[in-house]
CSV table of C-alpha atoms and ligand atoms in Angstrom, one decimal:
chain,number,residue,atom,x,y,z
A,218,MET,CA,-20.7,14.9,-7.0
A,219,LYS,CA,-17.5,14.1,-5.1
A,220,ASN,CA,-14.2,15.8,-5.9
A,221,ILE,CA,-11.4,13.2,-5.9
A,222,THR,CA,-7.7,14.0,-5.4
A,223,ILE,CA,-5.4,11.1,-6.5
A,224,LEU,CA,-1.9,11.1,-5.0
A,225,GLY,CA,0.2,8.8,-7.2
A,226,ALA,CA,-2.2,9.0,-10.1
A,227,THR,CA,0.3,7.5,-12.7
A,228,GLY,CA,0.9,4.3,-10.7
A,229,SER,CA,-0.9,1.0,-10.7
A,230,ILE,CA,-3.4,2.0,-8.0
A,231,GLY,CA,-3.8,5.5,-9.4
A,232,LEU,CA,-4.6,4.3,-12.9
A,233,SER,CA,-7.1,1.7,-11.6
A,234,THR,CA,-8.8,4.5,-9.6
A,235,LEU,CA,-9.1,6.5,-12.7
A,236,ASN,CA,-10.6,3.5,-14.5
A,237,VAL,CA,-13.3,3.1,-11.8
A,238,ILE,CA,-14.0,6.9,-11.8
A,239,SER,CA,-14.4,6.8,-15.6
A,240,ARG,CA,-17.4,4.5,-15.1
A,241,HIS,CA,-19.2,6.9,-12.8
A,242,LEU,CA,-18.5,10.4,-14.1
A,243,ASN,CA,-21.9,11.6,-12.8
A,244,GLU,CA,-20.7,10.7,-9.2
A,245,TYR,CA,-17.0,11.7,-9.2
A,246,ARG,CA,-14.8,14.4,-10.6
A,247,VAL,CA,-11.0,14.2,-10.7
A,248,PHE,CA,-10.1,17.4,-8.8
A,249,ALA,CA,-6.3,17.0,-8.5
A,250,VAL,CA,-3.7,14.5,-9.5
A,251,SER,CA,0.0,14.0,-8.6
A,252,ALA,CA,3.0,12.0,-9.8
A,253,HIS,CA,6.7,11.9,-9.0
A,254,SER,CA,8.3,12.8,-12.4
A,255,ASP,CA,6.2,11.1,-15.1
A,256,TRP,CA,4.9,14.3,-16.7
A,257,LYS,CA,3.8,12.5,-19.9
A,258,GLY,CA,1.7,10.1,-17.9
A,259,LEU,CA,0.2,13.0,-15.9
A,260,LEU,CA,-0.4,15.0,-19.1
A,261,ASN,CA,-2.4,12.1,-20.5
A,262,ILE,CA,-4.5,12.0,-17.3
A,263,CYS,CA,-5.0,15.8,-17.4
A,264,LYS,CA,-6.2,15.7,-21.0
A,265,ASN,CA,-8.7,13.0,-20.2
A,266,HIS,CA,-10.0,14.3,-16.8
A,267,ARG,CA,-9.3,18.0,-16.8
A,268,PRO,CA,-8.4,18.3,-13.1
A,269,SER,CA,-8.0,21.7,-11.4
A,270,PHE,CA,-4.5,20.8,-10.2
A,271,ALA,CA,-1.6,18.6,-11.2
A,272,VAL,CA,1.4,18.2,-8.9
A,273,LEU,CA,4.8,16.8,-9.7
A,274,MET,CA,7.8,16.4,-7.4
A,275,ASP,CA,10.4,17.1,-10.0
A,276,GLU,CA,10.8,20.7,-11.1
A,277,ALA,CA,12.0,20.1,-14.6
A,278,ALA,CA,9.1,17.7,-15.2
A,279,ALA,CA,6.7,20.3,-13.8
A,280,GLU,CA,8.0,22.9,-16.3
A,281,LYS,CA,7.4,20.5,-19.2
A,282,LEU,CA,3.9,19.7,-18.0
A,283,LYS,CA,3.1,23.4,-17.7
A,284,GLN,CA,4.0,24.0,-21.4
A,285,ALA,CA,1.7,21.1,-22.6
A,286,VAL,CA,-1.2,20.9,-20.2
A,287,PRO,CA,-4.8,22.2,-21.0
A,288,SER,CA,-5.2,25.7,-19.5
A,289,GLU,CA,-7.8,24.8,-16.8
A,290,THR,CA,-5.2,22.7,-15.0
A,291,GLU,CA,-2.8,24.6,-12.7
A,292,VAL,CA,0.6,22.8,-12.4
A,293,LEU,CA,2.4,22.9,-9.1
A,294,CYS,CA,5.6,21.4,-7.8
A,295,GLY,CA,6.9,19.9,-4.5
A,296,LYS,CA,5.8,18.4,-1.2
A,297,ASP,CA,3.9,21.5,0.1
A,298,SER,CA,1.8,21.4,-3.0
A,299,LEU,CA,1.1,17.8,-2.5
A,300,ASN,CA,-0.1,18.5,1.0
A,301,ALA,CA,-2.1,21.4,-0.3
A,302,ILE,CA,-4.2,19.3,-2.8
A,303,ALA,CA,-4.6,16.6,-0.1
A,304,SER,CA,-6.2,19.1,2.3
A,305,HIS,CA,-7.8,21.5,-0.3
A,306,LYS,CA,-11.2,22.7,0.8
A,307,ASN,CA,-12.7,21.5,-2.5
A,308,THR,CA,-11.2,18.0,-2.1
A,309,ASP,CA,-13.8,15.4,-0.8
A,310,PHE,CA,-11.9,12.1,-1.1
A,311,VAL,CA,-8.2,11.5,-1.3
A,312,MET,CA,-6.7,8.4,-2.9
A,313,ALA,CA,-3.4,7.9,-1.1
A,314,ALA,CA,-1.5,5.9,-3.7
A,315,ILE,CA,2.0,7.2,-3.5
A,316,VAL,CA,4.5,4.3,-2.9
A,317,GLY,CA,6.6,4.2,0.2
A,318,SER,CA,7.2,6.6,3.1
A,319,ALA,CA,7.1,9.5,0.6
A,320,GLY,CA,3.3,9.2,0.9
A,321,ILE,CA,3.0,9.8,4.6
A,322,SER,CA,3.0,13.6,4.8
A,323,SER,CA,0.2,14.0,2.3
A,324,THR,CA,-1.9,11.3,4.1
A,325,PHE,CA,-1.4,13.2,7.3
A,326,SER,CA,-2.5,16.5,5.6
A,327,ALA,CA,-5.7,14.8,4.4
A,328,ALA,CA,-6.3,13.4,7.9
A,329,LYS,CA,-5.8,16.7,9.5
A,330,ALA,CA,-8.3,18.3,7.1
A,331,GLY,CA,-10.9,15.6,7.9
A,332,LYS,CA,-11.1,14.0,4.4
A,333,ARG,CA,-12.1,10.5,3.4
A,334,ILE,CA,-8.8,8.8,2.9
A,335,MET,CA,-8.8,5.8,0.6
A,336,LEU,CA,-5.7,4.3,1.9
A,337,ALA,CA,-3.5,2.3,-0.5
A,338,ASN,CA,-0.3,3.7,1.0
A,339,LYS,CA,0.1,1.2,3.8
A,340,GLU,CA,3.4,2.8,4.8
A,341,SER,CA,1.4,5.7,6.4
A,342,LEU,CA,0.1,3.4,9.0
A,343,VAL,CA,3.3,1.4,9.4
A,344,LEU,CA,5.3,4.5,10.1
A,345,GLY,CA,2.8,6.6,12.0
A,346,GLY,CA,-0.1,4.3,12.9
A,347,THR,CA,-1.2,5.6,16.3
A,348,LEU,CA,-0.6,9.2,15.3
A,349,LEU,CA,-2.7,8.8,12.1
A,350,ILE,CA,-5.6,7.0,13.8
A,351,ASN,CA,-5.7,9.6,16.5
A,352,LEU,CA,-5.5,12.5,14.1
A,353,ALA,CA,-8.4,11.0,12.0
A,354,LYS,CA,-10.5,10.5,15.2
A,355,LYS,CA,-10.0,14.1,16.1
A,356,SER,CA,-10.7,15.6,12.7
A,357,GLY,CA,-13.5,13.2,11.7
A,358,ALA,CA,-11.4,11.9,8.7
A,359,GLU,CA,-12.5,8.5,7.5
A,360,ILE,CA,-9.8,5.9,6.7
A,361,ILE,CA,-11.1,3.4,4.2
A,362,PRO,CA,-8.6,0.6,3.4
A,363,VAL,CA,-7.8,-0.1,-0.2
A,364,ASP,CA,-5.3,-2.9,0.4
A,365,SER,CA,-7.4,-5.9,-0.8
A,366,GLU,CA,-7.0,-7.9,2.4
A,367,HIS,CA,-7.9,-4.9,4.7
A,368,SER,CA,-10.8,-4.0,2.5
A,369,ALA,CA,-12.0,-7.6,2.9
A,370,ILE,CA,-11.7,-7.5,6.7
A,371,PHE,CA,-13.3,-4.0,6.7
A,372,GLN,CA,-16.2,-5.4,4.7
A,373,CYS,CA,-16.5,-8.5,7.0
A,374,LEU,CA,-16.6,-6.3,10.1
A,375,LYS,CA,-19.5,-4.1,8.8
A,376,GLY,CA,-21.7,-6.1,11.3
A,377,GLY,CA,-19.3,-5.2,14.1
A,378,SER,CA,-16.4,-7.0,15.7
A,379,ASP,CA,-18.2,-8.5,18.7
A,380,GLY,CA,-16.8,-12.0,19.4
A,381,LEU,CA,-13.9,-11.6,17.1
A,382,ASN,CA,-11.1,-14.1,17.9
A,383,LYS,CA,-8.6,-13.4,15.2
A,384,ILE,CA,-8.1,-12.3,11.6
A,385,GLN,CA,-6.1,-14.1,8.9
A,386,LEU,CA,-4.5,-12.2,6.1
A,387,THR,CA,-4.2,-14.1,2.9
A,388,ALA,CA,-0.9,-14.0,1.0
A,389,SER,CA,-0.3,-15.3,-2.5
A,390,GLY,CA,3.3,-16.3,-1.7
A,391,GLY,CA,4.5,-14.4,-4.7
A,392,PRO,CA,6.5,-15.7,-7.7
A,393,PHE,CA,8.8,-17.8,-5.6
A,394,LEU,CA,6.3,-19.8,-3.6
A,395,ASP,CA,7.5,-23.1,-5.1
A,396,VAL,CA,11.1,-22.1,-5.5
A,397,PRO,CA,13.3,-23.8,-2.9
A,398,PHE,CA,15.1,-21.5,-0.4
A,399,ASP,CA,18.5,-22.5,-1.7
A,400,GLU,CA,17.7,-21.2,-5.2
A,401,LEU,CA,16.5,-17.8,-4.0
A,402,HIS,CA,20.1,-16.3,-3.8
A,403,SER,CA,20.3,-16.0,-7.6
A,404,VAL,CA,16.8,-14.7,-8.5
A,405,THR,CA,16.7,-11.5,-10.5
A,406,PRO,CA,14.6,-8.3,-10.1
A,407,SER,CA,12.6,-9.1,-13.2
A,408,GLN,CA,11.7,-12.6,-11.8
A,409,ALA,CA,10.8,-11.0,-8.5
A,410,CYS,CA,8.5,-8.4,-10.2
A,411,ASP,CA,6.7,-11.1,-12.2
A,412,HIS,CA,3.8,-11.6,-9.8
A,413,PRO,CA,1.5,-14.5,-10.7
A,414,ASN,CA,-1.8,-12.8,-9.8
A,415,TRP,CA,-1.5,-9.1,-9.4
A,416,LYS,CA,-0.1,-6.3,-11.7
A,417,MET,CA,1.5,-3.9,-9.3
A,418,GLY,CA,4.3,-1.3,-9.0
A,419,LYS,CA,7.9,-2.8,-8.8
A,420,LYS,CA,8.4,-2.0,-5.1
A,421,ILE,CA,5.3,-3.8,-3.8
A,422,SER,CA,6.0,-6.7,-6.3
A,423,VAL,CA,9.4,-7.3,-4.7
A,424,ASP,CA,7.7,-7.0,-1.3
A,425,SER,CA,5.3,-9.7,-2.3
A,426,ALA,CA,8.2,-12.0,-3.3
A,427,THR,CA,9.9,-11.5,0.1
A,428,MET,CA,6.5,-11.4,1.9
A,429,MET,CA,7.5,-8.2,3.5
A,430,ASN,CA,4.3,-6.9,1.9
A,431,LYS,CA,2.4,-9.2,4.2
A,432,GLY,CA,4.6,-8.2,7.1
A,433,LEU,CA,3.7,-4.5,6.5
A,434,GLU,CA,0.1,-5.6,6.1
A,435,VAL,CA,0.1,-7.2,9.5
A,436,ILE,CA,1.3,-3.9,11.0
A,437,GLU,CA,-1.3,-2.0,8.9
A,438,ALA,CA,-4.1,-4.3,10.2
A,439,SER,CA,-3.0,-4.0,13.8
A,440,PHE,CA,-3.6,-0.2,13.6
A,441,LEU,CA,-6.6,-0.2,11.4
A,442,PHE,CA,-8.6,-2.7,13.4
A,443,GLY,CA,-7.0,-2.2,16.8
A,444,LEU,CA,-5.7,-5.7,17.1
A,445,ALA,CA,-2.6,-7.3,18.8
A,446,SER,CA,-0.2,-9.1,16.5
A,447,SER,CA,-1.2,-12.4,18.3
A,448,GLU,CA,-4.7,-11.8,16.8
A,449,ILE,CA,-3.3,-11.5,13.2
A,450,GLU,CA,-2.2,-14.5,11.3
A,451,VAL,CA,-1.0,-15.0,7.7
A,452,ILE,CA,-2.2,-17.9,5.5
A,453,VAL,CA,-0.8,-18.6,2.1
A,454,HIS,CA,-3.4,-18.8,-0.6
A,455,PRO,CA,-1.8,-19.0,-4.0
A,456,GLN,CA,-4.9,-18.2,-6.1
A,457,SER,CA,-5.6,-14.8,-4.5
A,458,ILE,CA,-9.4,-15.4,-4.7
A,459,VAL,CA,-10.2,-15.3,-1.0
A,460,HIS,CA,-9.1,-12.0,0.4
A,461,SER,CA,-8.7,-12.7,4.2
A,462,PHE,CA,-10.8,-14.2,7.0
A,463,VAL,CA,-12.3,-13.1,10.3
A,464,TYR,CA,-12.8,-15.8,12.9
A,465,PHE,CA,-15.5,-15.3,15.6
A,466,ASN,CA,-15.9,-17.1,18.9
A,467,ASP,CA,-19.1,-18.9,17.8
A,468,GLY,CA,-17.2,-20.9,15.2
A,469,SER,CA,-18.2,-18.6,12.3
A,470,VAL,CA,-15.6,-17.4,9.8
A,471,LEU,CA,-16.4,-14.5,7.5
A,472,SER,CA,-14.5,-13.8,4.3
A,473,GLN,CA,-14.7,-11.8,1.1
A,474,LEU,CA,-13.9,-13.3,-2.3
A,475,GLY,CA,-13.3,-11.9,-5.7
A,476,LEU,CA,-11.0,-12.0,-8.7
A,477,PRO,CA,-7.6,-10.5,-8.0
A,478,ASP,CA,-8.3,-7.0,-9.4
A,479,MET,CA,-7.7,-3.9,-7.2
A,480,ARG,CA,-10.7,-2.1,-8.7
A,481,SER,CA,-13.1,-3.9,-6.3
A,482,ALA,CA,-11.4,-2.5,-3.2
A,483,ILE,CA,-10.9,0.9,-4.9
A,484,SER,CA,-14.5,1.1,-5.9
A,485,TYR,CA,-15.7,0.1,-2.4
A,486,ALA,CA,-13.6,2.8,-0.9
A,487,LEU,CA,-15.2,5.4,-3.3
A,488,SER,CA,-18.8,4.3,-2.9
A,489,TYR,CA,-18.8,3.1,0.8
A,490,PRO,CA,-21.2,2.5,2.4
A,491,ARG,CA,-22.9,1.8,-0.9
A,492,ARG,CA,-21.7,-0.4,-3.7
A,493,GLN,CA,-21.3,0.3,-7.4
A,494,SER,CA,-20.0,-1.5,-10.5
A,495,SER,CA,-16.2,-1.5,-10.8
A,496,GLY,CA,-15.5,-3.2,-14.1
A,497,VAL,CA,-14.3,-6.3,-12.3
A,498,LYS,CA,-15.6,-9.6,-13.8
A,499,GLU,CA,-17.9,-11.7,-11.7
A,500,LEU,CA,-16.1,-14.6,-9.9
A,501,ASP,CA,-17.1,-18.0,-11.2
A,502,LEU,CA,-16.0,-20.6,-8.7
A,503,THR,CA,-16.7,-23.5,-11.0
A,504,LYS,CA,-13.9,-22.2,-13.3
A,505,GLU,CA,-11.4,-22.1,-10.4
A,506,SER,CA,-9.5,-25.4,-10.4
A,507,SER,CA,-9.0,-25.3,-6.6
A,508,LEU,CA,-8.5,-23.0,-3.7
A,509,ASP,CA,-5.4,-23.9,-1.7
A,510,PHE,CA,-4.2,-22.8,1.7
A,511,ARG,CA,-1.0,-23.4,3.7
A,512,SER,CA,1.0,-22.0,6.5
A,513,PRO,CA,3.9,-19.6,5.5
A,514,ASP,CA,7.4,-21.0,5.7
A,515,MET,CA,9.0,-18.5,8.1
A,516,LYS,CA,12.5,-19.6,7.3
A,517,LYS,CA,12.0,-18.9,3.6
A,518,TYR,CA,10.0,-15.7,4.3
A,519,LYS,CA,12.4,-14.2,6.9
A,520,CYS,CA,10.9,-10.7,6.2
A,521,LEU,CA,7.6,-11.7,7.5
A,522,GLU,CA,9.2,-12.9,10.7
A,523,LEU,CA,11.1,-9.6,11.0
A,524,ALA,CA,7.8,-7.6,10.7
A,525,TYR,CA,6.4,-9.6,13.7
A,526,ASP,CA,9.7,-8.9,15.5
A,527,ALA,CA,9.2,-5.1,14.8
A,528,ILE,CA,5.7,-5.1,16.2
A,529,ALA,CA,7.0,-6.9,19.3
A,530,ILE,CA,9.8,-4.3,19.8
A,531,GLY,CA,7.3,-1.5,19.2
A,532,LYS,CA,7.8,2.3,19.2
A,533,SER,CA,10.0,3.2,16.2
A,534,ALA,CA,10.8,-0.4,15.1
A,535,PRO,CA,8.0,-0.7,12.4
A,536,CYS,CA,9.2,2.6,10.9
A,537,THR,CA,12.8,1.4,10.9
A,538,LEU,CA,11.8,-1.9,9.4
A,539,ASN,CA,10.0,-0.1,6.6
A,540,ALA,CA,12.9,2.3,5.9
A,541,ALA,CA,15.4,-0.4,5.7
A,542,ASN,CA,13.2,-2.4,3.4
A,543,GLU,CA,12.7,0.5,1.1
A,544,VAL,CA,16.5,1.0,0.9
A,545,ALA,CA,17.2,-2.7,0.4
A,546,VAL,CA,14.5,-3.2,-2.2
A,547,GLU,CA,15.7,-0.2,-4.2
A,548,ALA,CA,19.3,-1.6,-4.0
A,549,PHE,CA,18.0,-5.0,-5.2
A,550,LEU,CA,16.1,-3.4,-8.1
A,551,GLN,CA,19.4,-1.7,-9.1
A,552,ASN,CA,21.3,-5.0,-8.9
A,553,LYS,CA,23.4,-3.7,-6.0
A,554,VAL,CA,22.4,-6.5,-3.6
A,555,ARG,CA,21.0,-9.9,-4.0
A,556,PHE,CA,17.5,-11.0,-3.1
A,557,LEU,CA,18.3,-12.7,0.2
A,558,ASP,CA,20.4,-9.7,1.2
A,559,ILE,CA,17.1,-7.7,1.6
A,560,ALA,CA,16.2,-9.5,4.9
A,561,LYS,CA,19.8,-9.4,6.1
A,562,ILE,CA,20.0,-5.6,5.7
A,563,ILE,CA,16.7,-5.1,7.5
A,564,GLU,CA,17.7,-7.4,10.4
A,565,LYS,CA,21.0,-5.5,10.8
A,566,THR,CA,19.3,-2.1,10.6
A,567,LEU,CA,16.7,-3.1,13.3
A,568,LYS,CA,19.6,-4.2,15.6
A,569,GLU,CA,21.6,-1.0,15.0
A,570,ALA,CA,18.9,1.7,15.0
A,571,PRO,CA,17.8,3.2,18.3
A,572,THR,CA,14.3,2.3,19.5
A,573,GLN,CA,12.6,5.6,20.2
A,574,HIS,CA,9.1,6.9,21.0
A,575,LEU,CA,7.7,8.7,17.9
A,576,ASP,CA,5.0,11.2,18.9
A,577,THR,CA,5.1,13.7,16.0
A,578,LEU,CA,5.2,13.4,12.2
A,579,GLU,CA,8.5,15.2,12.3
A,580,SER,CA,10.0,12.5,14.7
A,581,VAL,CA,8.6,9.8,12.4
A,582,MET,CA,10.4,11.4,9.4
A,583,GLU,CA,13.6,11.8,11.3
A,584,ASN,CA,13.6,8.1,12.3
A,585,ASP,CA,12.8,7.2,8.7
A,586,GLN,CA,15.9,9.2,7.5
A,587,LEU,CA,18.2,7.9,10.2
A,588,SER,CA,17.1,4.3,9.5
A,589,ARG,CA,17.7,4.8,5.8
A,590,LYS,CA,21.3,6.0,6.5
A,591,ILE,CA,21.9,3.0,8.6
A,592,ALA,CA,20.5,0.6,6.0
A,593,GLN,CA,22.5,2.3,3.3
A,594,SER,CA,25.7,1.6,5.2
A,595,PHE,CA,25.0,-2.1,4.9
A,596,ILE,CA,24.7,-2.0,1.1
A,597,GLY,CA,27.7,-3.8,-0.4
A,598,SER,CA,28.6,-5.3,3.0
A,599,SER,CA,25.6,-7.4,3.5
A,600,ASP,CA,27.4,-10.7,3.8
B,141,NAD,P1,3.5,2.5,-8.4
B,141,NAD,O1,4.9,2.4,-8.3
B,141,NAD,O2,2.8,1.8,-9.5
B,141,NAD,O3,3.0,4.0,-8.3
B,141,NAD,C1,3.5,4.9,-7.4
B,141,NAD,C2,2.9,6.3,-7.6
B,141,NAD,O4,3.6,7.2,-6.6
B,141,NAD,C3,3.3,6.9,-9.0
B,141,NAD,O5,2.3,7.8,-9.4
B,141,NAD,C4,4.6,7.7,-8.7
B,141,NAD,O6,4.8,8.8,-9.6
B,141,NAD,C5,4.3,8.2,-7.3
B,141,NAD,N1,5.5,8.4,-6.6
B,141,NAD,C6,6.6,7.6,-6.5
B,141,NAD,N2,7.6,8.1,-5.7
B,141,NAD,C7,7.1,9.3,-5.2
B,141,NAD,C8,7.6,10.3,-4.4
B,141,NAD,N3,8.8,10.2,-3.8
B,141,NAD,N4,6.9,11.4,-4.1
B,141,NAD,C9,5.7,11.5,-4.7
B,141,NAD,N5,5.1,10.6,-5.5
B,141,NAD,C10,5.8,9.5,-5.8
B,141,NAD,O7,2.9,1.9,-7.0
B,141,NAD,P2,1.5,1.1,-6.7
B,141,NAD,O8,1.7,-0.3,-7.0
B,141,NAD,O9,0.4,1.8,-7.3
B,141,NAD,O10,1.4,1.2,-5.1
B,141,NAD,C11,1.1,2.4,-4.5
B,141,NAD,C12,0.7,2.2,-3.0
B,141,NAD,O11,-0.4,1.3,-2.9
B,141,NAD,C13,1.9,1.5,-2.3
B,141,NAD,O12,1.9,2.0,-1.0
B,141,NAD,C14,1.5,0.0,-2.3
B,141,NAD,O13,2.0,-0.7,-1.2
B,141,NAD,C15,0.0,0.2,-2.2
B,141,NAD,N6,-0.8,-1.0,-2.7
B,141,NAD,C16,-0.7,-1.3,-4.0
B,141,NAD,C17,-1.3,-2.4,-4.6
B,141,NAD,C18,-1.3,-2.7,-6.0
B,141,NAD,O14,-2.0,-3.6,-6.5
B,141,NAD,N7,-0.5,-2.0,-6.8
B,141,NAD,C19,-2.1,-3.2,-3.7
B,141,NAD,C20,-2.2,-2.8,-2.4
B,141,NAD,C21,-1.5,-1.7,-1.9
B,142,MG,MG1,-2.5,-6.4,0.0
């Protein structure tokens, strides 16, 4: 029996994780769960799974949960408590499914404590890639990717990476794939969040529409698989059936396919190196009308280009890119800036922010805060 701690349990990945766990209750126990402020969502989870701990970030929400939760669950509040459940001696596996840079500290706590980290929070690697990988090596923590493309590559590399030439991350192209660039200035948050294939949280949905999600994934892949950005390509595949490719020097190309449902990658991270049922329907290729592939339009998807730029600049640039993106996406969701302003704000922030060496988690967090301030100064003046 493995004790599972789910950070970000009320979100899209968190709920899919609970769905997979519910199918294997003799293998996994939900030990601890967390959410930002959705105490009702967390209460539901506590009633169904009876965890030992439930953590909220918001004090008022934590008070309400305390009054309503079954007695075997201890309710805690704040960042230190999040780190405590991530590194608790009774936690075996940690699902890191908080959105944004808010997830990095708890991922690091889990890494320090040598846990299996099922990593959905790609920002942990984007912000602190080398630090996190080194920390995991030292402690013996396992990092199993949950991002579908990275899970695919991880699965394809099970036989080793000897002779690897390059990898290719597939991208759906998001809801605006066939919308001309000139029409993108007037698209709304609800159009941007209406992803054709995946049901996801709002932030990552907007990132899919700008393709910053793929940009962050290129950075994530470079740290996870130890590759240079020149070895990582992006290919647009609107159906999201093929989940990335690995090219080898003998002409072989390996790939992993499946319906677009995150439970496959989540289930694999839980059961690795075994496999188990996940609830995902079997793929029937005769029912798929076609599988299409094309190169991304870098002019239209400026954010993807900016992510490659950030890797080239190196040091703190990926962290700065991510912070500026989080600020810009939030402003877009609140109708404070327009869709095309997102890339402009990120570009300006990358130019203005200092490029510095980040060798501790504290310096990463300081750079994140500084970059947020700089990005914030461009909101409302992004023309
Ligand atoms: P979501 O918005 O649906 O859920 C986010 C979760 O994090 C919620 O439980 C929320 O309460 C919690 N949270 C939000 N802000 C927080 C804060 N400041 N402190 C603590 N907790 C906070 O997001 P999601 O779509 O489930 O994505 C989660 C992560 O997984 C992201 O990093 C995303 O990039 C990654 N990811 C998601 C998908 C997907 O299909 N949804 C696929 C690949 C990777
Ligand atoms: Mg992905």
